[in-house]
PDB file of C-alpha atoms in Angstrom:
ATOM      1  CA  MET Z   1       0.000   0.000   0.000  1.00 40.00           C
ATOM      2  CA  PRO Z   2       1.625   3.292  -1.024  1.00 38.00           C
ATOM      3  CA  SER Z   3       2.128   5.969   1.614  1.00 41.00           C
ATOM      4  CA  LEU Z   4       0.029   9.122   1.636  1.00 54.00           C
ATOM      5  CA  SER Z   5       2.474  11.853   0.672  1.00 58.00           C
ATOM      6  CA  LEU Z   6       0.300  14.948   0.987  1.00 87.00           C
ATOM      7  CA  VAL Z   7      -0.447  15.630   4.640  1.00 96.00           C
ATOM      8  CA  PRO Z   8      -2.726  18.636   5.187  1.00 97.00           C
ATOM      9  CA  SER Z   9      -2.305  21.078   8.016  1.00 97.00           C
ATOM     10  CA  ARG Z  10      -5.137  21.266  10.520  1.00 97.00           C
ATOM     11  CA  PRO Z  11      -6.728  24.328   8.815  1.00 97.00           C
ATOM     12  CA  GLU Z  12      -6.337  22.688   5.394  1.00 97.00           C
ATOM     13  CA  LEU Z  13      -7.982  19.506   6.648  1.00 98.00           C
ATOM     14  CA  ILE Z  14     -10.882  21.422   8.188  1.00 98.00           C
ATOM     15  CA  GLU Z  15     -11.411  23.240   4.879  1.00 98.00           C
ATOM     16  CA  HIS Z  16     -11.360  19.891   3.035  1.00 98.00           C
ATOM     17  CA  LEU Z  17     -13.797  18.262   5.480  1.00 98.00           C
ATOM     18  CA  ILE Z  18     -16.261  21.103   4.915  1.00 98.00           C
ATOM     19  CA  ARG Z  19     -15.793  21.153   1.140  1.00 98.00           C
ATOM     20  CA  SER Z  20     -16.235  17.377   0.800  1.00 98.00           C
ATOM     21  CA  ARG Z  21     -19.100  17.387   3.345  1.00 98.00           C
ATOM     22  CA  ILE Z  22     -17.362  14.838   5.553  1.00 98.00           C
ATOM     23  CA  ALA Z  23     -18.123  17.459   8.201  1.00 98.00           C
ATOM     24  CA  GLY Z  24     -19.773  20.866   8.267  1.00 98.00           C
ATOM     25  CA  GLU Z  25     -23.153  20.849   6.517  1.00 98.00           C
ATOM     26  CA  VAL Z  26     -23.520  17.115   5.939  1.00 98.00           C
ATOM     27  CA  ALA Z  27     -25.960  15.180   3.766  1.00 96.00           C
ATOM     28  CA  THR Z  28     -27.682  13.349   6.641  1.00 95.00           C
ATOM     29  CA  PRO Z  29     -30.928  15.289   7.256  1.00 97.00           C
ATOM     30  CA  ARG Z  30     -31.981  16.548  10.667  1.00 98.00           C
ATOM     31  CA  GLU Z  31     -35.182  14.503  10.705  1.00 98.00           C
ATOM     32  CA  ASN Z  32     -33.184  11.292  10.207  1.00 98.00           C
ATOM     33  CA  ASN Z  33     -30.855  12.201  13.066  1.00 98.00           C
ATOM     34  CA  LEU Z  34     -33.704  12.911  15.469  1.00 98.00           C
ATOM     35  CA  ALA Z  35     -35.539   9.743  14.459  1.00 98.00           C
ATOM     36  CA  HIS Z  36     -32.468   7.669  15.308  1.00 98.00           C
ATOM     37  CA  TYR Z  37     -31.997   9.439  18.656  1.00 98.00           C
ATOM     38  CA  ARG Z  38     -35.634   8.684  19.468  1.00 98.00           C
ATOM     39  CA  GLU Z  39     -35.334   5.020  18.471  1.00 98.00           C
ATOM     40  CA  LEU Z  40     -32.246   4.605  20.649  1.00 98.00           C
ATOM     41  CA  ALA Z  41     -33.960   6.260  23.606  1.00 98.00           C
ATOM     42  CA  ASN Z  42     -36.994   4.023  23.091  1.00 98.00           C
ATOM     43  CA  GLY Z  43     -34.807   0.936  23.475  1.00 98.00           C
ATOM     44  CA  ASN Z  44     -34.567  -0.172  19.843  1.00 98.00           C
ATOM     45  CA  ARG Z  45     -31.418  -2.304  19.995  1.00 97.00           C
ATOM     46  CA  HIS Z  46     -30.733  -1.914  16.289  1.00 97.00           C
ATOM     47  CA  TYR Z  47     -29.586   1.598  17.188  1.00 98.00           C
ATOM     48  CA  TRP Z  48     -27.492   0.492  20.189  1.00 98.00           C
ATOM     49  CA  LEU Z  49     -24.812  -0.921  17.831  1.00 98.00           C
ATOM     50  CA  GLY Z  50     -23.918  -3.811  20.105  1.00 98.00           C
ATOM     51  CA  LEU Z  51     -23.651  -1.724  23.262  1.00 98.00           C
ATOM     52  CA  GLU Z  52     -25.592  -2.290  26.459  1.00 98.00           C
ATOM     53  CA  LEU Z  53     -27.060   1.111  27.277  1.00 98.00           C
ATOM     54  CA  GLY Z  54     -29.554  -0.077  29.893  1.00 97.00           C
ATOM     55  CA  ASP Z  55     -31.988   2.641  30.940  1.00 97.00           C
ATOM     56  CA  ARG Z  56     -29.373   5.392  31.017  1.00 97.00           C
ATOM     57  CA  TRP Z  57     -30.469   7.105  27.783  1.00 98.00           C
ATOM     58  CA  VAL Z  58     -34.257   7.023  27.761  1.00 98.00           C
ATOM     59  CA  ASP Z  59     -34.667  10.752  27.064  1.00 97.00           C
ATOM     60  CA  GLU Z  60     -33.914  11.713  23.477  1.00 97.00           C
ATOM     61  CA  GLN Z  61     -33.063  15.245  24.626  1.00 97.00           C
ATOM     62  CA  ASP Z  62     -30.192  13.797  26.664  1.00 98.00           C
ATOM     63  CA  VAL Z  63     -29.022  12.000  23.532  1.00 98.00           C
ATOM     64  CA  LEU Z  64     -29.246  15.245  21.559  1.00 98.00           C
ATOM     65  CA  ALA Z  65     -27.178  17.047  24.209  1.00 98.00           C
ATOM     66  CA  VAL Z  66     -24.357  14.504  23.869  1.00 98.00           C
ATOM     67  CA  MET Z  67     -24.535  14.657  20.081  1.00 98.00           C
ATOM     68  CA  THR Z  68     -24.266  18.439  20.227  1.00 98.00           C
ATOM     69  CA  GLU Z  69     -21.249  18.243  22.519  1.00 98.00           C
ATOM     70  CA  ARG Z  70     -19.355  15.418  20.797  1.00 98.00           C
ATOM     71  CA  CYS Z  71     -20.527  15.573  17.176  1.00 98.00           C
ATOM     72  CA  GLY Z  72     -21.620  19.162  16.665  1.00 98.00           C
ATOM     73  CA  VAL Z  73     -25.218  18.716  15.566  1.00 98.00           C
ATOM     74  CA  ASN Z  74     -27.616  21.637  16.009  1.00 98.00           C
ATOM     75  CA  GLU Z  75     -28.405  22.032  19.713  1.00 97.00           C
ATOM     76  CA  ASP Z  76     -31.920  23.453  19.205  1.00 97.00           C
ATOM     77  CA  PRO Z  77     -34.537  20.752  20.016  1.00 95.00           C
ATOM     78  CA  GLU Z  78     -37.065  22.742  17.970  1.00 95.00           C
ATOM     79  CA  HIS Z  79     -34.958  22.344  14.827  1.00 96.00           C
ATOM     80  CA  ARG Z  80     -36.853  19.319  13.535  1.00 96.00           C
ATOM     81  CA  GLN Z  81     -36.018  19.091   9.847  1.00 96.00           C
ATOM     82  CA  GLY Z  82     -33.659  20.300   7.162  1.00 97.00           C
ATOM     83  CA  GLN Z  83     -29.902  20.807   7.457  1.00 97.00           C
ATOM     84  CA  ASP Z  84     -27.802  19.375  10.260  1.00 97.00           C
ATOM     85  CA  THR Z  85     -24.101  19.616  10.965  1.00 98.00           C
ATOM     86  CA  ILE Z  86     -20.964  17.903  12.182  1.00 98.00           C
ATOM     87  CA  ASP Z  87     -18.388  20.246  13.710  1.00 98.00           C
ATOM     88  CA  PRO Z  88     -15.126  19.755  11.748  1.00 98.00           C
ATOM     89  CA  GLU Z  89     -13.126  20.992  14.745  1.00 98.00           C
ATOM     90  CA  LEU Z  90     -14.543  18.076  16.741  1.00 98.00           C
ATOM     91  CA  THR Z  91     -13.688  15.703  13.904  1.00 98.00           C
ATOM     92  CA  VAL Z  92     -10.052  16.777  13.911  1.00 98.00           C
ATOM     93  CA  ASP Z  93      -9.901  16.777  17.723  1.00 98.00           C
ATOM     94  CA  ALA Z  94     -11.077  13.154  17.663  1.00 98.00           C
ATOM     95  CA  LEU Z  95      -8.617  12.237  14.904  1.00 98.00           C
ATOM     96  CA  GLU Z  96      -5.824  13.571  17.102  1.00 98.00           C
ATOM     97  CA  ARG Z  97      -7.045  11.499  20.061  1.00 98.00           C
ATOM     98  CA  ALA Z  98      -7.237   8.479  17.771  1.00 98.00           C
ATOM     99  CA  ALA Z  99      -3.689   9.192  16.591  1.00 98.00           C
ATOM    100  CA  ASP Z 100      -2.479   9.091  20.200  1.00 98.00           C
ATOM    101  CA  THR Z 101      -4.100   5.674  20.608  1.00 98.00           C
ATOM    102  CA  LEU Z 102      -2.579   4.405  17.346  1.00 98.00           C
ATOM    103  CA  ARG Z 103       0.855   5.670  18.370  1.00 98.00           C
ATOM    104  CA  LYS Z 104       0.661   3.788  21.664  1.00 98.00           C
ATOM    105  CA  ALA Z 105      -0.441   0.644  19.829  1.00 98.00           C
ATOM    106  CA  ALA Z 106       2.481   0.951  17.431  1.00 98.00           C
ATOM    107  CA  ASP Z 107       4.971   1.524  20.261  1.00 98.00           C
ATOM    108  CA  ALA Z 108       3.650  -1.579  22.052  1.00 98.00           C
ATOM    109  CA  ARG Z 109       3.443  -3.606  18.824  1.00 98.00           C
ATOM    110  CA  SER Z 110      -0.110  -4.368  19.780  1.00 98.00           C
ATOM    111  CA  ARG Z 111      -2.485  -6.918  18.347  1.00 98.00           C
ATOM    112  CA  VAL Z 112      -5.011  -4.936  16.252  1.00 98.00           C
ATOM    113  CA  LEU Z 113      -8.272  -5.852  14.545  1.00 98.00           C
ATOM    114  CA  LEU Z 114      -9.766  -3.610  11.870  1.00 98.00           C
ATOM    115  CA  ALA Z 115     -13.354  -3.877  10.643  1.00 98.00           C
ATOM    116  CA  THR Z 116     -15.976  -1.877   8.808  1.00 98.00           C
ATOM    117  CA  GLY Z 117     -19.717  -1.946   8.315  1.00 98.00           C
ATOM    118  CA  HIS Z 118     -19.302   0.762   5.673  1.00 97.00           C
ATOM    119  CA  PRO Z 119     -17.063  -0.807   3.008  1.00 96.00           C
ATOM    120  CA  GLY Z 120     -18.289   1.626   0.357  1.00 95.00           C
ATOM    121  CA  GLY Z 121     -17.002   4.559   2.369  1.00 96.00           C
ATOM    122  CA  LEU Z 122     -14.432   3.638   4.989  1.00 98.00           C
ATOM    123  CA  LEU Z 123     -12.687   0.508   3.713  1.00 98.00           C
ATOM    124  CA  ASP Z 124      -9.638   2.395   2.476  1.00 97.00           C
ATOM    125  CA  VAL Z 125      -9.362   4.384   5.730  1.00 98.00           C
ATOM    126  CA  HIS Z 126      -9.161   1.144   7.714  1.00 98.00           C
ATOM    127  CA  ALA Z 127      -6.931  -0.637   5.202  1.00 98.00           C
ATOM    128  CA  ARG Z 128      -4.360   2.164   5.146  1.00 98.00           C
ATOM    129  CA  THR Z 129      -4.431   2.321   8.935  1.00 98.00           C
ATOM    130  CA  GLY Z 130      -3.828  -1.424   9.125  1.00 98.00           C
ATOM    131  CA  PHE Z 131      -0.961  -1.342   6.635  1.00 98.00           C
ATOM    132  CA  ALA Z 132       0.702   1.481   8.600  1.00 98.00           C
ATOM    133  CA  LEU Z 133       0.312  -0.365  11.901  1.00 98.00           C
ATOM    134  CA  ALA Z 134       1.663  -3.574  10.394  1.00 98.00           C
ATOM    135  CA  ALA Z 135       4.693  -1.688   9.057  1.00 98.00           C
ATOM    136  CA  ALA Z 136       5.273  -0.404  12.595  1.00 98.00           C
ATOM    137  CA  GLY Z 137       5.347  -3.977  13.918  1.00 98.00           C
ATOM    138  CA  CYS Z 138       1.773  -4.485  15.056  1.00 98.00           C
ATOM    139  CA  ASP Z 139       0.116  -7.873  14.684  1.00 98.00           C
ATOM    140  CA  ILE Z 140      -2.975  -7.435  12.486  1.00 98.00           C
ATOM    141  CA  VAL Z 141      -5.474 -10.060  13.591  1.00 98.00           C
ATOM    142  CA  LYS Z 142      -6.376 -12.638  10.967  1.00 97.00           C
ATOM    143  CA  VAL Z 143     -10.068 -13.458  11.048  1.00 97.00           C
ATOM    144  CA  PRO Z 144     -10.659 -17.223  11.173  1.00 96.00           C
ATOM    145  CA  ILE Z 145     -11.873 -18.585   7.848  1.00 96.00           C
ATOM    146  CA  GLY Z 146     -15.419 -19.898   7.576  1.00 96.00           C
ATOM    147  CA  LEU Z 147     -17.194 -17.620  10.051  1.00 98.00           C
ATOM    148  CA  THR Z 148     -20.830 -16.798   9.379  1.00 98.00           C
ATOM    149  CA  ALA Z 149     -23.226 -14.258  10.881  1.00 98.00           C
ATOM    150  CA  ASP Z 150     -26.581 -12.727   9.926  1.00 97.00           C
ATOM    151  CA  GLU Z 151     -26.984 -15.268   7.104  1.00 96.00           C
ATOM    152  CA  GLY Z 152     -23.776 -14.064   5.502  1.00 97.00           C
ATOM    153  CA  VAL Z 153     -20.026 -14.518   5.686  1.00 97.00           C
ATOM    154  CA  VAL Z 154     -17.456 -12.689   7.782  1.00 98.00           C
ATOM    155  CA  ALA Z 155     -14.797 -11.858   5.192  1.00 97.00           C
ATOM    156  CA  GLN Z 156     -11.423 -10.139   5.456  1.00 98.00           C
ATOM    157  CA  MET Z 157      -9.700  -8.221   2.689  1.00 97.00           C
ATOM    158  CA  ALA Z 158      -6.727  -5.844   2.894  1.00 97.00           C
ATOM    159  CA  GLY Z 159      -6.611  -6.760   6.568  1.00 98.00           C
ATOM    160  CA  VAL Z 160     -10.129  -5.435   7.225  1.00 98.00           C
ATOM    161  CA  ALA Z 161     -13.060  -7.557   8.392  1.00 98.00           C
ATOM    162  CA  MET Z 162     -16.361  -7.009   6.572  1.00 98.00           C
ATOM    163  CA  TYR Z 163     -19.742  -8.626   6.043  1.00 98.00           C
ATOM    164  CA  GLU Z 164     -20.309 -10.410   2.743  1.00 97.00           C
ATOM    165  CA  ARG Z 165     -23.555 -11.815   1.417  1.00 96.00           C
ATOM    166  CA  GLY Z 166     -24.391 -12.978  -2.070  1.00 92.00           C
ATOM    167  CA  ALA Z 167     -20.873 -12.203  -3.342  1.00 91.00           C
ATOM    168  CA  THR Z 168     -21.347  -8.569  -2.279  1.00 95.00           C
ATOM    169  CA  LEU Z 169     -19.902  -6.537   0.575  1.00 96.00           C
ATOM    170  CA  TRP Z 170     -22.767  -5.155   2.653  1.00 96.00           C
ATOM    171  CA  HIS Z 171     -23.356  -2.027   4.647  1.00 96.00           C
ATOM    172  CA  THR Z 172     -24.331  -3.287   8.098  1.00 97.00           C
ATOM    173  CA  HIS Z 173     -24.892  -1.849  11.565  1.00 97.00           C
ATOM    174  CA  SER Z 174     -25.061  -5.321  13.123  1.00 98.00           C
ATOM    175  CA  PRO Z 175     -22.752  -6.244  16.029  1.00 98.00           C
ATOM    176  CA  HIS Z 176     -23.059  -9.969  15.287  1.00 98.00           C
ATOM    177  CA  PRO Z 177     -20.121 -10.281  12.854  1.00 98.00           C
ATOM    178  CA  MET Z 178     -17.739  -8.751  15.387  1.00 98.00           C
ATOM    179  CA  ALA Z 179     -19.112 -10.933  18.190  1.00 98.00           C
ATOM    180  CA  THR Z 180     -18.597 -13.956  15.937  1.00 98.00           C
ATOM    181  CA  ILE Z 181     -14.940 -13.009  15.371  1.00 98.00           C
ATOM    182  CA  LEU Z 182     -14.192 -12.369  19.035  1.00 98.00           C
ATOM    183  CA  ASP Z 183     -15.910 -15.578  20.153  1.00 98.00           C
ATOM    184  CA  ALA Z 184     -14.064 -17.585  17.484  1.00 98.00           C
ATOM    185  CA  LEU Z 185     -10.704 -16.180  18.567  1.00 98.00           C
ATOM    186  CA  ALA Z 186     -11.445 -17.139  22.163  1.00 98.00           C
ATOM    187  CA  ALA Z 187     -12.598 -20.633  21.168  1.00 97.00           C
ATOM    188  CA  ASP Z 188      -9.353 -21.065  19.223  1.00 96.00           C
ATOM    189  CA  GLY Z 189      -7.312 -20.105  22.274  1.00 96.00           C
ATOM    190  CA  GLN Z 190      -6.140 -16.842  20.749  1.00 96.00           C
ATOM    191  CA  ALA Z 191      -5.792 -13.643  22.737  1.00 95.00           C
ATOM    192  CA  PRO Z 192      -8.327 -10.919  22.000  1.00 97.00           C
ATOM    193  CA  PRO Z 193      -7.150  -7.821  20.137  1.00 98.00           C
ATOM    194  CA  ASP Z 194      -5.456  -5.122  22.179  1.00 98.00           C
ATOM    195  CA  LEU Z 195      -7.099  -2.530  19.935  1.00 98.00           C
ATOM    196  CA  VAL Z 196     -10.019  -2.487  17.517  1.00 98.00           C
ATOM    197  CA  VAL Z 197     -10.417   0.196  14.842  1.00 99.00           C
ATOM    198  CA  ALA Z 198     -13.903  -0.005  13.366  1.00 98.00           C
ATOM    199  CA  ASP Z 199     -17.329   1.612  12.941  1.00 98.00           C
ATOM    200  CA  HIS Z 200     -21.022   0.825  13.462  1.00 95.00           C
ATOM    201  CA  GLY Z 201     -21.838  -2.350  15.382  1.00 97.00           C
ATOM    202  CA  TRP Z 202     -18.339  -3.692  14.824  1.00 98.00           C
ATOM    203  CA  ALA Z 203     -16.982  -0.899  17.054  1.00 98.00           C
ATOM    204  CA  GLY Z 204     -19.842  -0.991  19.551  1.00 98.00           C
ATOM    205  CA  CYS Z 205     -19.544  -4.745  20.044  1.00 98.00           C
ATOM    206  CA  ALA Z 206     -15.770  -4.605  20.539  1.00 98.00           C
ATOM    207  CA  ALA Z 207     -16.100  -1.819  23.091  1.00 98.00           C
ATOM    208  CA  GLN Z 208     -18.802  -3.767  24.920  1.00 98.00           C
ATOM    209  CA  TYR Z 209     -16.395  -6.722  25.095  1.00 98.00           C
ATOM    210  CA  GLY Z 210     -14.022  -4.428  26.986  1.00 98.00           C
ATOM    211  CA  ILE Z 211     -11.531  -3.902  24.150  1.00 98.00           C
ATOM    212  CA  ASP Z 212      -9.825  -0.553  23.579  1.00 98.00           C
ATOM    213  CA  THR Z 213     -11.719   0.721  20.526  1.00 98.00           C
ATOM    214  CA  ILE Z 214     -11.552   3.593  18.070  1.00 98.00           C
ATOM    215  CA  GLY Z 215     -14.876   4.069  16.286  1.00 98.00           C
ATOM    216  CA  TYR Z 216     -15.986   6.242  13.379  1.00 98.00           C
ATOM    217  CA  ALA Z 217     -19.601   7.402  13.524  1.00 98.00           C
ATOM    218  CA  ASP Z 218     -22.054   9.548  11.584  1.00 98.00           C
ATOM    219  CA  CYS Z 219     -24.386  12.075  13.184  1.00 98.00           C
ATOM    220  CA  ASN Z 220     -27.295   9.605  12.931  1.00 98.00           C
ATOM    221  CA  ASP Z 221     -25.398   6.897  14.874  1.00 97.00           C
ATOM    222  CA  PRO Z 222     -25.503   8.221  18.451  1.00 98.00           C
ATOM    223  CA  ALA Z 223     -24.639   5.005  20.316  1.00 98.00           C
ATOM    224  CA  LEU Z 224     -20.887   5.248  19.784  1.00 98.00           C
ATOM    225  CA  PHE Z 225     -20.857   8.855  21.017  1.00 98.00           C
ATOM    226  CA  LEU Z 226     -22.774   7.819  24.137  1.00 98.00           C
ATOM    227  CA  ALA Z 227     -20.283   4.996  24.680  1.00 98.00           C
ATOM    228  CA  GLU Z 228     -17.403   7.450  24.447  1.00 98.00           C
ATOM    229  CA  ALA Z 229     -19.152   9.759  26.920  1.00 98.00           C
ATOM    230  CA  GLU Z 230     -19.509   6.826  29.326  1.00 98.00           C
ATOM    231  CA  GLY Z 231     -15.926   5.667  28.823  1.00 98.00           C
ATOM    232  CA  THR Z 232     -16.808   2.371  27.141  1.00 98.00           C
ATOM    233  CA  LEU Z 233     -15.442   3.444  23.749  1.00 98.00           C
ATOM    234  CA  SER Z 234     -11.974   5.006  23.700  1.00 98.00           C
ATOM    235  CA  VAL Z 235     -12.432   7.463  20.810  1.00 98.00           C
ATOM    236  CA  CYS Z 236     -15.389   8.291  18.580  1.00 98.00           C
ATOM    237  CA  VAL Z 237     -14.580  10.230  15.397  1.00 98.00           C
ATOM    238  CA  PRO Z 238     -17.579  12.177  14.033  1.00 98.00           C
ATOM    239  CA  LEU Z 239     -17.900  12.232  10.249  1.00 98.00           C
ATOM    240  CA  ASP Z 240     -20.258  11.512   7.390  1.00 98.00           C
ATOM    241  CA  ASP Z 241     -19.353   7.884   6.827  1.00 97.00           C
ATOM    242  CA  HIS Z 242     -20.335   7.646   3.159  1.00 96.00           C
ATOM    243  CA  VAL Z 243     -19.679  10.747   1.075  1.00 97.00           C
ATOM    244  CA  THR Z 244     -19.891  10.813  -2.706  1.00 95.00           C
ATOM    245  CA  ASN Z 245     -16.345   9.508  -3.296  1.00 97.00           C
ATOM    246  CA  PRO Z 246     -14.307   7.405  -0.840  1.00 97.00           C
ATOM    247  CA  ARG Z 247     -11.115   9.135  -2.002  1.00 97.00           C
ATOM    248  CA  TYR Z 248     -12.316  12.243  -0.159  1.00 98.00           C
ATOM    249  CA  TYR Z 249     -11.226  10.499   3.041  1.00 98.00           C
ATOM    250  CA  GLU Z 250      -7.584  10.309   1.913  1.00 97.00           C
ATOM    251  CA  PRO Z 251      -6.460  13.693   3.364  1.00 97.00           C
ATOM    252  CA  MET Z 252      -8.129  12.772   6.666  1.00 98.00           C
ATOM    253  CA  THR Z 253      -6.339   9.423   6.728  1.00 98.00           C
ATOM    254  CA  ALA Z 254      -3.013  11.092   5.928  1.00 98.00           C
ATOM    255  CA  TYR Z 255      -3.528  13.547   8.785  1.00 98.00           C
ATOM    256  CA  LEU Z 256      -4.393  10.716  11.182  1.00 98.00           C
ATOM    257  CA  LEU Z 257      -1.426   8.544  10.295  1.00 98.00           C
ATOM    258  CA  HIS Z 258       1.005  11.473  10.261  1.00 98.00           C
ATOM    259  CA  ALA Z 259      -0.180  12.571  13.709  1.00 98.00           C
ATOM    260  CA  ALA Z 260       0.326   8.984  14.903  1.00 98.00           C
ATOM    261  CA  GLY Z 261       3.869   8.921  13.546  1.00 98.00           C
ATOM    262  CA  LEU Z 262       2.957   6.143  11.130  1.00 98.00           C
ATOM    263  CA  LEU Z 263       3.859   7.807   7.837  1.00 92.00           C
ATOM    264  CA  PRO Z 264       7.437   7.581   6.517  1.00 81.00           C
TER     265      PRO Z 264
END
């Protein structure tokens, strides 16, 4: 995997995040965000992303308050539809926290598992992160062959675990593929990962298992932000997780890996 040679400064990255709509005025509409916050508060486990939230987040206004603080969505509860936002400053702050975690993993030559429920958007982000960690001496976990979950297959390509069904990589929020991997590793007598870098239910499940986890999350996926607020998830990076071209994430990935000391 070639290195990313053009590393933006923080102001340049913020400008790019806004221009590409990874942050700033994002495509996810306000009504969709609020609907997901309500479903989570009402106990719909699909929106818990593998986390056990108990009865701690039963008021959607409490969820909105955390999303305002950690993601940068509009704080006004009366703003019910139309445009919503992700604060690019918060995105870069979280990338820098994630870089600290990656640097520590590299220094310790940790055992790392990478996974994505958004292969159409974030696969290359995870793959480049995994290649950089491997070059630094980390052990990238190999997913056991033959695992199945949710009537599909747990696949791994470019070092990244994904969900495959019908010869197609699927977008999934389900925590079951990650649980299947972690249970299979334990059954095989292998140590769990020291660090997981993932998104959606893959990240939520790993954090719930007690593993140090970096998660990427959109403004309509509040569970990972709540988990970070509670200390279950190590870092939650706010971003639109499927913009119009996955190459738009390349400057962000370069910034992350440079900050972690993982670029040559």
